[in-house]
Amino acid sequence: GVELDRTIFSADGIIRHGAKVVYALCECIVPRIGVMLRKCYGGAQLGMGNTPGFHTDFTYFWPSGEAGILGAKQAVELFCRREITEAEDPDKVREEKVREYSQKFGDPIGHASGNLYIEDVIHPAETRPVLIKTLKFLRTKSRDAVIPKRRHGNIPL
């Protein structure tokens, strides 16, 4: 049998190994294009490199794409807990708050229009042609244009 490194599954292991992924994303110089297909919240955005500052060259969203710190249900439970628990019908209030939050923050077109790091919201059928066009544009990407000159990286060990 294969022996697994148990530290990967502990909280410390997840953070340590996740930091290595984030470091690798920050250091890589190849052309990078992100396509947000569905949901990406919190640390997943860091792990996928789809946040500003990670040198992702182009980020596209599908109409089903959502990104943020928290999902609608989690945000409502965190920010509206008192209002929900004090309501006569908590389930109805929770459902209404989730719907409102989703409409306000879950709209990819609204999200894209307010974020400079998102290039466009594309239809899934347009994905291949858009990626081909973007890769052709990025074929002359220069290392010096991406990574500032420094002596060495700071890999988390």
JSON list of C-alpha atoms in Angstrom, two decimals:
[
{"chain": "A", "resi": 1, "resn": "GLY", "atom": "CA", "xyz": [0.00, 0.00, 0.00]},
{"chain": "A", "resi": 2, "resn": "VAL", "atom": "CA", "xyz": [0.87, 3.65, -0.34]},
{"chain": "A", "resi": 3, "resn": "GLU", "atom": "CA", "xyz": [1.72, 5.46, 2.85]},
{"chain": "A", "resi": 4, "resn": "LEU", "atom": "CA", "xyz": [0.20, 8.94, 3.06]},
{"chain": "A", "resi": 5, "resn": "ASP", "atom": "CA", "xyz": [1.81, 11.91, 4.73]},
{"chain": "A", "resi": 6, "resn": "ARG", "atom": "CA", "xyz": [-0.71, 12.54, 7.54]},
{"chain": "A", "resi": 7, "resn": "THR", "atom": "CA", "xyz": [0.47, 16.15, 7.99]},
{"chain": "A", "resi": 8, "resn": "ILE", "atom": "CA", "xyz": [-1.21, 17.06, 4.69]},
{"chain": "A", "resi": 9, "resn": "PHE", "atom": "CA", "xyz": [-4.59, 16.33, 6.24]},
{"chain": "A", "resi": 10, "resn": "SER", "atom": "CA", "xyz": [-4.03, 18.23, 9.48]},
{"chain": "A", "resi": 11, "resn": "ALA", "atom": "CA", "xyz": [-4.80, 21.93, 9.76]},
{"chain": "A", "resi": 12, "resn": "ASP", "atom": "CA", "xyz": [-1.09, 22.76, 9.91]},
{"chain": "A", "resi": 13, "resn": "GLY", "atom": "CA", "xyz": [-0.40, 20.61, 6.85]},
{"chain": "A", "resi": 14, "resn": "ILE", "atom": "CA", "xyz": [-3.14, 22.26, 4.80]},
{"chain": "A", "resi": 15, "resn": "ILE", "atom": "CA", "xyz": [-1.83, 25.72, 5.59]},
{"chain": "A", "resi": 16, "resn": "ARG", "atom": "CA", "xyz": [1.81, 24.76, 5.01]},
{"chain": "A", "resi": 17, "resn": "HIS", "atom": "CA", "xyz": [1.17, 22.99, 1.72]},
{"chain": "A", "resi": 18, "resn": "GLY", "atom": "CA", "xyz": [-1.32, 25.64, 0.62]},
{"chain": "A", "resi": 19, "resn": "ALA", "atom": "CA", "xyz": [1.34, 28.29, 1.19]},
{"chain": "A", "resi": 20, "resn": "LYS", "atom": "CA", "xyz": [3.63, 26.40, -1.18]},
{"chain": "A", "resi": 21, "resn": "VAL", "atom": "CA", "xyz": [0.94, 26.47, -3.89]},
{"chain": "A", "resi": 22, "resn": "VAL", "atom": "CA", "xyz": [0.44, 30.21, -3.39]},
{"chain": "A", "resi": 23, "resn": "TYR", "atom": "CA", "xyz": [4.22, 30.75, -3.54]},
{"chain": "A", "resi": 24, "resn": "ALA", "atom": "CA", "xyz": [4.46, 28.77, -6.79]},
{"chain": "A", "resi": 25, "resn": "LEU", "atom": "CA", "xyz": [1.63, 30.84, -8.30]},
{"chain": "A", "resi": 26, "resn": "CYS", "atom": "CA", "xyz": [3.36, 34.07, -7.34]},
{"chain": "A", "resi": 27, "resn": "GLU", "atom": "CA", "xyz": [6.70, 32.97, -8.78]},
{"chain": "A", "resi": 28, "resn": "CYS", "atom": "CA", "xyz": [5.62, 31.43, -12.08]},
{"chain": "A", "resi": 29, "resn": "ILE", "atom": "CA", "xyz": [6.18, 33.44, -15.23]},
{"chain": "A", "resi": 30, "resn": "VAL", "atom": "CA", "xyz": [4.29, 31.42, -17.83]},
{"chain": "A", "resi": 31, "resn": "PRO", "atom": "CA", "xyz": [1.20, 32.97, -19.42]},
{"chain": "A", "resi": 32, "resn": "ARG", "atom": "CA", "xyz": [-1.71, 32.52, -17.02]},
{"chain": "A", "resi": 33, "resn": "ILE", "atom": "CA", "xyz": [-5.38, 32.74, -17.84]},
{"chain": "A", "resi": 34, "resn": "GLY", "atom": "CA", "xyz": [-8.14, 32.14, -15.31]},
{"chain": "A", "resi": 35, "resn": "VAL", "atom": "CA", "xyz": [-11.68, 31.09, -16.21]},
{"chain": "A", "resi": 36, "resn": "MET", "atom": "CA", "xyz": [-14.16, 31.20, -13.34]},
{"chain": "A", "resi": 37, "resn": "LEU", "atom": "CA", "xyz": [-16.71, 28.50, -14.13]},
{"chain": "A", "resi": 38, "resn": "ARG", "atom": "CA", "xyz": [-18.79, 28.33, -10.94]},
{"chain": "A", "resi": 39, "resn": "LYS", "atom": "CA", "xyz": [-18.05, 29.27, -7.36]},
{"chain": "A", "resi": 40, "resn": "CYS", "atom": "CA", "xyz": [-14.76, 30.37, -5.86]},
{"chain": "A", "resi": 41, "resn": "TYR", "atom": "CA", "xyz": [-14.77, 31.71, -2.31]},
{"chain": "A", "resi": 42, "resn": "GLY", "atom": "CA", "xyz": [-12.16, 32.62, 0.28]},
{"chain": "A", "resi": 43, "resn": "GLY", "atom": "CA", "xyz": [-8.93, 30.65, 0.23]},
{"chain": "A", "resi": 44, "resn": "ALA", "atom": "CA", "xyz": [-9.93, 28.90, -3.00]},
{"chain": "A", "resi": 45, "resn": "GLN", "atom": "CA", "xyz": [-9.34, 32.19, -4.81]},
{"chain": "A", "resi": 46, "resn": "LEU", "atom": "CA", "xyz": [-5.81, 32.26, -3.44]},
{"chain": "A", "resi": 47, "resn": "GLY", "atom": "CA", "xyz": [-5.19, 28.63, -4.34]},
{"chain": "A", "resi": 48, "resn": "MET", "atom": "CA", "xyz": [-6.37, 29.20, -7.89]},
{"chain": "A", "resi": 49, "resn": "GLY", "atom": "CA", "xyz": [-4.48, 32.48, -8.29]},
{"chain": "A", "resi": 50, "resn": "ASN", "atom": "CA", "xyz": [-7.57, 34.37, -9.43]},
{"chain": "A", "resi": 51, "resn": "THR", "atom": "CA", "xyz": [-7.10, 37.41, -7.24]},
{"chain": "A", "resi": 52, "resn": "PRO", "atom": "CA", "xyz": [-5.33, 40.66, -8.07]},
{"chain": "A", "resi": 53, "resn": "GLY", "atom": "CA", "xyz": [-1.63, 40.59, -7.31]},
{"chain": "A", "resi": 54, "resn": "PHE", "atom": "CA", "xyz": [-0.99, 37.02, -8.45]},
{"chain": "A", "resi": 55, "resn": "HIS", "atom": "CA", "xyz": [0.07, 38.11, -11.93]},
{"chain": "A", "resi": 56, "resn": "THR", "atom": "CA", "xyz": [-2.75, 36.22, -13.65]},
{"chain": "A", "resi": 57, "resn": "ASP", "atom": "CA", "xyz": [-2.69, 37.82, -17.08]},
{"chain": "A", "resi": 58, "resn": "PHE", "atom": "CA", "xyz": [-6.38, 37.50, -17.96]},
{"chain": "A", "resi": 59, "resn": "THR", "atom": "CA", "xyz": [-9.39, 36.40, -15.93]},
{"chain": "A", "resi": 60, "resn": "TYR", "atom": "CA", "xyz": [-12.70, 35.53, -17.55]},
{"chain": "A", "resi": 61, "resn": "PHE", "atom": "CA", "xyz": [-16.01, 34.61, -15.94]},
{"chain": "A", "resi": 62, "resn": "TRP", "atom": "CA", "xyz": [-18.75, 32.36, -17.23]},
{"chain": "A", "resi": 63, "resn": "PRO", "atom": "CA", "xyz": [-22.30, 33.62, -16.52]},
{"chain": "A", "resi": 64, "resn": "SER", "atom": "CA", "xyz": [-22.47, 31.00, -13.74]},
{"chain": "A", "resi": 65, "resn": "GLY", "atom": "CA", "xyz": [-19.26, 32.29, -12.08]},
{"chain": "A", "resi": 66, "resn": "GLU", "atom": "CA", "xyz": [-19.27, 33.60, -8.53]},
{"chain": "A", "resi": 67, "resn": "ALA", "atom": "CA", "xyz": [-16.34, 34.85, -6.46]},
{"chain": "A", "resi": 68, "resn": "GLY", "atom": "CA", "xyz": [-15.94, 36.46, -3.09]},
{"chain": "A", "resi": 69, "resn": "ILE", "atom": "CA", "xyz": [-14.93, 35.98, 0.49]},
{"chain": "A", "resi": 70, "resn": "LEU", "atom": "CA", "xyz": [-18.03, 33.99, 1.44]},
{"chain": "A", "resi": 71, "resn": "GLY", "atom": "CA", "xyz": [-20.94, 32.33, -0.31]},
{"chain": "A", "resi": 72, "resn": "ALA", "atom": "CA", "xyz": [-24.44, 33.78, 0.11]},
{"chain": "A", "resi": 73, "resn": "LYS", "atom": "CA", "xyz": [-25.59, 31.27, 2.77]},
{"chain": "A", "resi": 74, "resn": "GLN", "atom": "CA", "xyz": [-22.43, 31.67, 4.84]},
{"chain": "A", "resi": 75, "resn": "ALA", "atom": "CA", "xyz": [-22.47, 35.46, 4.60]},
{"chain": "A", "resi": 76, "resn": "VAL", "atom": "CA", "xyz": [-26.12, 35.66, 5.65]},
{"chain": "A", "resi": 77, "resn": "GLU", "atom": "CA", "xyz": [-25.52, 33.33, 8.60]},
{"chain": "A", "resi": 78, "resn": "LEU", "atom": "CA", "xyz": [-22.57, 35.49, 9.68]},
{"chain": "A", "resi": 79, "resn": "PHE", "atom": "CA", "xyz": [-23.94, 38.99, 9.11]},
{"chain": "A", "resi": 80, "resn": "CYS", "atom": "CA", "xyz": [-27.68, 38.52, 9.72]},
{"chain": "A", "resi": 81, "resn": "ARG", "atom": "CA", "xyz": [-27.67, 35.98, 12.54]},
{"chain": "A", "resi": 82, "resn": "ARG", "atom": "CA", "xyz": [-29.43, 38.22, 15.07]},
{"chain": "A", "resi": 83, "resn": "GLU", "atom": "CA", "xyz": [-32.11, 39.34, 12.61]},
{"chain": "A", "resi": 84, "resn": "ILE", "atom": "CA", "xyz": [-32.81, 35.73, 11.61]},
{"chain": "A", "resi": 85, "resn": "THR", "atom": "CA", "xyz": [-33.00, 34.36, 15.16]},
{"chain": "A", "resi": 86, "resn": "GLU", "atom": "CA", "xyz": [-35.29, 37.19, 16.31]},
{"chain": "A", "resi": 87, "resn": "ALA", "atom": "CA", "xyz": [-37.70, 36.84, 13.37]},
{"chain": "A", "resi": 88, "resn": "GLU", "atom": "CA", "xyz": [-41.11, 35.19, 13.68]},
{"chain": "A", "resi": 89, "resn": "ASP", "atom": "CA", "xyz": [-40.30, 32.95, 10.71]},
{"chain": "A", "resi": 90, "resn": "PRO", "atom": "CA", "xyz": [-36.49, 32.49, 10.69]},
{"chain": "A", "resi": 91, "resn": "ASP", "atom": "CA", "xyz": [-36.48, 30.22, 7.64]},
{"chain": "A", "resi": 92, "resn": "LYS", "atom": "CA", "xyz": [-38.39, 32.76, 5.55]},
{"chain": "A", "resi": 93, "resn": "VAL", "atom": "CA", "xyz": [-36.09, 35.63, 6.61]},
{"chain": "A", "resi": 94, "resn": "ARG", "atom": "CA", "xyz": [-32.99, 33.50, 5.96]},
{"chain": "A", "resi": 95, "resn": "GLU", "atom": "CA", "xyz": [-34.25, 32.55, 2.51]},
{"chain": "A", "resi": 96, "resn": "GLU", "atom": "CA", "xyz": [-35.06, 36.17, 1.65]},
{"chain": "A", "resi": 97, "resn": "LYS", "atom": "CA", "xyz": [-31.65, 37.40, 2.87]},
{"chain": "A", "resi": 98, "resn": "VAL", "atom": "CA", "xyz": [-29.83, 34.71, 0.84]},
{"chain": "A", "resi": 99, "resn": "ARG", "atom": "CA", "xyz": [-31.80, 35.72, -2.26]},
{"chain": "A", "resi": 100, "resn": "GLU", "atom": "CA", "xyz": [-31.00, 39.42, -1.72]},
{"chain": "A", "resi": 101, "resn": "TYR", "atom": "CA", "xyz": [-27.31, 38.68, -1.12]},
{"chain": "A", "resi": 102, "resn": "SER", "atom": "CA", "xyz": [-27.12, 36.45, -4.20]},
{"chain": "A", "resi": 103, "resn": "GLN", "atom": "CA", "xyz": [-28.71, 39.10, -6.39]},
{"chain": "A", "resi": 104, "resn": "LYS", "atom": "CA", "xyz": [-26.45, 41.83, -5.08]},
{"chain": "A", "resi": 105, "resn": "PHE", "atom": "CA", "xyz": [-23.11, 39.97, -4.96]},
{"chain": "A", "resi": 106, "resn": "GLY", "atom": "CA", "xyz": [-23.60, 36.78, -7.01]},
{"chain": "A", "resi": 107, "resn": "ASP", "atom": "CA", "xyz": [-24.08, 38.45, -10.38]},
{"chain": "A", "resi": 108, "resn": "PRO", "atom": "CA", "xyz": [-20.99, 37.83, -12.54]},
{"chain": "A", "resi": 109, "resn": "ILE", "atom": "CA", "xyz": [-21.69, 40.81, -14.83]},
{"chain": "A", "resi": 110, "resn": "GLY", "atom": "CA", "xyz": [-21.96, 43.13, -11.84]},
{"chain": "A", "resi": 111, "resn": "HIS", "atom": "CA", "xyz": [-18.87, 41.55, -10.31]},
{"chain": "A", "resi": 112, "resn": "ALA", "atom": "CA", "xyz": [-16.91, 41.94, -13.54]},
{"chain": "A", "resi": 113, "resn": "SER", "atom": "CA", "xyz": [-17.98, 45.54, -14.07]},
{"chain": "A", "resi": 114, "resn": "GLY", "atom": "CA", "xyz": [-16.70, 46.52, -10.63]},
{"chain": "A", "resi": 115, "resn": "ASN", "atom": "CA", "xyz": [-13.37, 44.67, -10.76]},
{"chain": "A", "resi": 116, "resn": "LEU", "atom": "CA", "xyz": [-10.55, 45.76, -13.01]},
{"chain": "A", "resi": 117, "resn": "TYR", "atom": "CA", "xyz": [-8.86, 42.34, -12.90]},
{"chain": "A", "resi": 118, "resn": "ILE", "atom": "CA", "xyz": [-11.75, 40.62, -14.74]},
{"chain": "A", "resi": 119, "resn": "GLU", "atom": "CA", "xyz": [-11.50, 40.96, -18.50]},
{"chain": "A", "resi": 120, "resn": "ASP", "atom": "CA", "xyz": [-14.94, 39.80, -19.53]},
{"chain": "A", "resi": 121, "resn": "VAL", "atom": "CA", "xyz": [-17.91, 37.55, -18.87]},
{"chain": "A", "resi": 122, "resn": "ILE", "atom": "CA", "xyz": [-17.94, 35.02, -21.69]},
{"chain": "A", "resi": 123, "resn": "HIS", "atom": "CA", "xyz": [-20.46, 32.42, -22.81]},
{"chain": "A", "resi": 124, "resn": "PRO", "atom": "CA", "xyz": [-19.21, 28.85, -22.24]},
{"chain": "A", "resi": 125, "resn": "ALA", "atom": "CA", "xyz": [-19.31, 28.19, -26.01]},
{"chain": "A", "resi": 126, "resn": "GLU", "atom": "CA", "xyz": [-16.91, 31.14, -26.52]},
{"chain": "A", "resi": 127, "resn": "THR", "atom": "CA", "xyz": [-14.30, 29.76, -24.12]},
{"chain": "A", "resi": 128, "resn": "ARG", "atom": "CA", "xyz": [-12.06, 27.96, -26.60]},
{"chain": "A", "resi": 129, "resn": "PRO", "atom": "CA", "xyz": [-11.85, 30.83, -29.15]},
{"chain": "A", "resi": 130, "resn": "VAL", "atom": "CA", "xyz": [-11.27, 33.36, -26.36]},
{"chain": "A", "resi": 131, "resn": "LEU", "atom": "CA", "xyz": [-8.48, 31.25, -24.83]},
{"chain": "A", "resi": 132, "resn": "ILE", "atom": "CA", "xyz": [-6.81, 30.77, -28.23]},
{"chain": "A", "resi": 133, "resn": "LYS", "atom": "CA", "xyz": [-6.93, 34.51, -28.94]},
{"chain": "A", "resi": 134, "resn": "THR", "atom": "CA", "xyz": [-5.59, 35.31, -25.45]},
{"chain": "A", "resi": 135, "resn": "LEU", "atom": "CA", "xyz": [-2.74, 32.78, -25.72]},
{"chain": "A", "resi": 136, "resn": "LYS", "atom": "CA", "xyz": [-1.75, 34.24, -29.09]},
{"chain": "A", "resi": 137, "resn": "PHE", "atom": "CA", "xyz": [-1.63, 37.66, -27.45]},
{"chain": "A", "resi": 138, "resn": "LEU", "atom": "CA", "xyz": [0.49, 36.32, -24.56]},
{"chain": "A", "resi": 139, "resn": "ARG", "atom": "CA", "xyz": [3.02, 34.37, -26.64]},
{"chain": "A", "resi": 140, "resn": "THR", "atom": "CA", "xyz": [5.54, 37.24, -26.39]},
{"chain": "A", "resi": 141, "resn": "LYS", "atom": "CA", "xyz": [5.15, 37.68, -22.64]},
{"chain": "A", "resi": 142, "resn": "SER", "atom": "CA", "xyz": [8.48, 38.68, -21.10]},
{"chain": "A", "resi": 143, "resn": "ARG", "atom": "CA", "xyz": [9.78, 37.53, -17.72]},
{"chain": "A", "resi": 144, "resn": "ASP", "atom": "CA", "xyz": [11.13, 41.01, -16.97]},
{"chain": "A", "resi": 145, "resn": "ALA", "atom": "CA", "xyz": [7.68, 42.53, -17.42]},
{"chain": "A", "resi": 146, "resn": "VAL", "atom": "CA", "xyz": [6.20, 40.21, -14.80]},
{"chain": "A", "resi": 147, "resn": "ILE", "atom": "CA", "xyz": [8.64, 39.57, -11.98]},
{"chain": "A", "resi": 148, "resn": "PRO", "atom": "CA", "xyz": [10.49, 42.49, -10.41]},
{"chain": "A", "resi": 149, "resn": "LYS", "atom": "CA", "xyz": [14.24, 41.97, -10.08]},
{"chain": "A", "resi": 150, "resn": "ARG", "atom": "CA", "xyz": [15.21, 40.55, -6.68]},
{"chain": "A", "resi": 151, "resn": "ARG", "atom": "CA", "xyz": [17.87, 38.27, -5.30]},
{"chain": "A", "resi": 152, "resn": "HIS", "atom": "CA", "xyz": [15.70, 35.31, -4.26]},
{"chain": "A", "resi": 153, "resn": "GLY", "atom": "CA", "xyz": [12.20, 34.25, -3.36]},
{"chain": "A", "resi": 154, "resn": "ASN", "atom": "CA", "xyz": [10.85, 33.59, 0.11]},
{"chain": "A", "resi": 155, "resn": "ILE", "atom": "CA", "xyz": [9.43, 30.06, -0.07]},
{"chain": "A", "resi": 156, "resn": "PRO", "atom": "CA", "xyz": [7.46, 28.97, 3.00]},
{"chain": "A", "resi": 157, "resn": "LEU", "atom": "CA", "xyz": [8.94, 25.75, 4.42]}
]
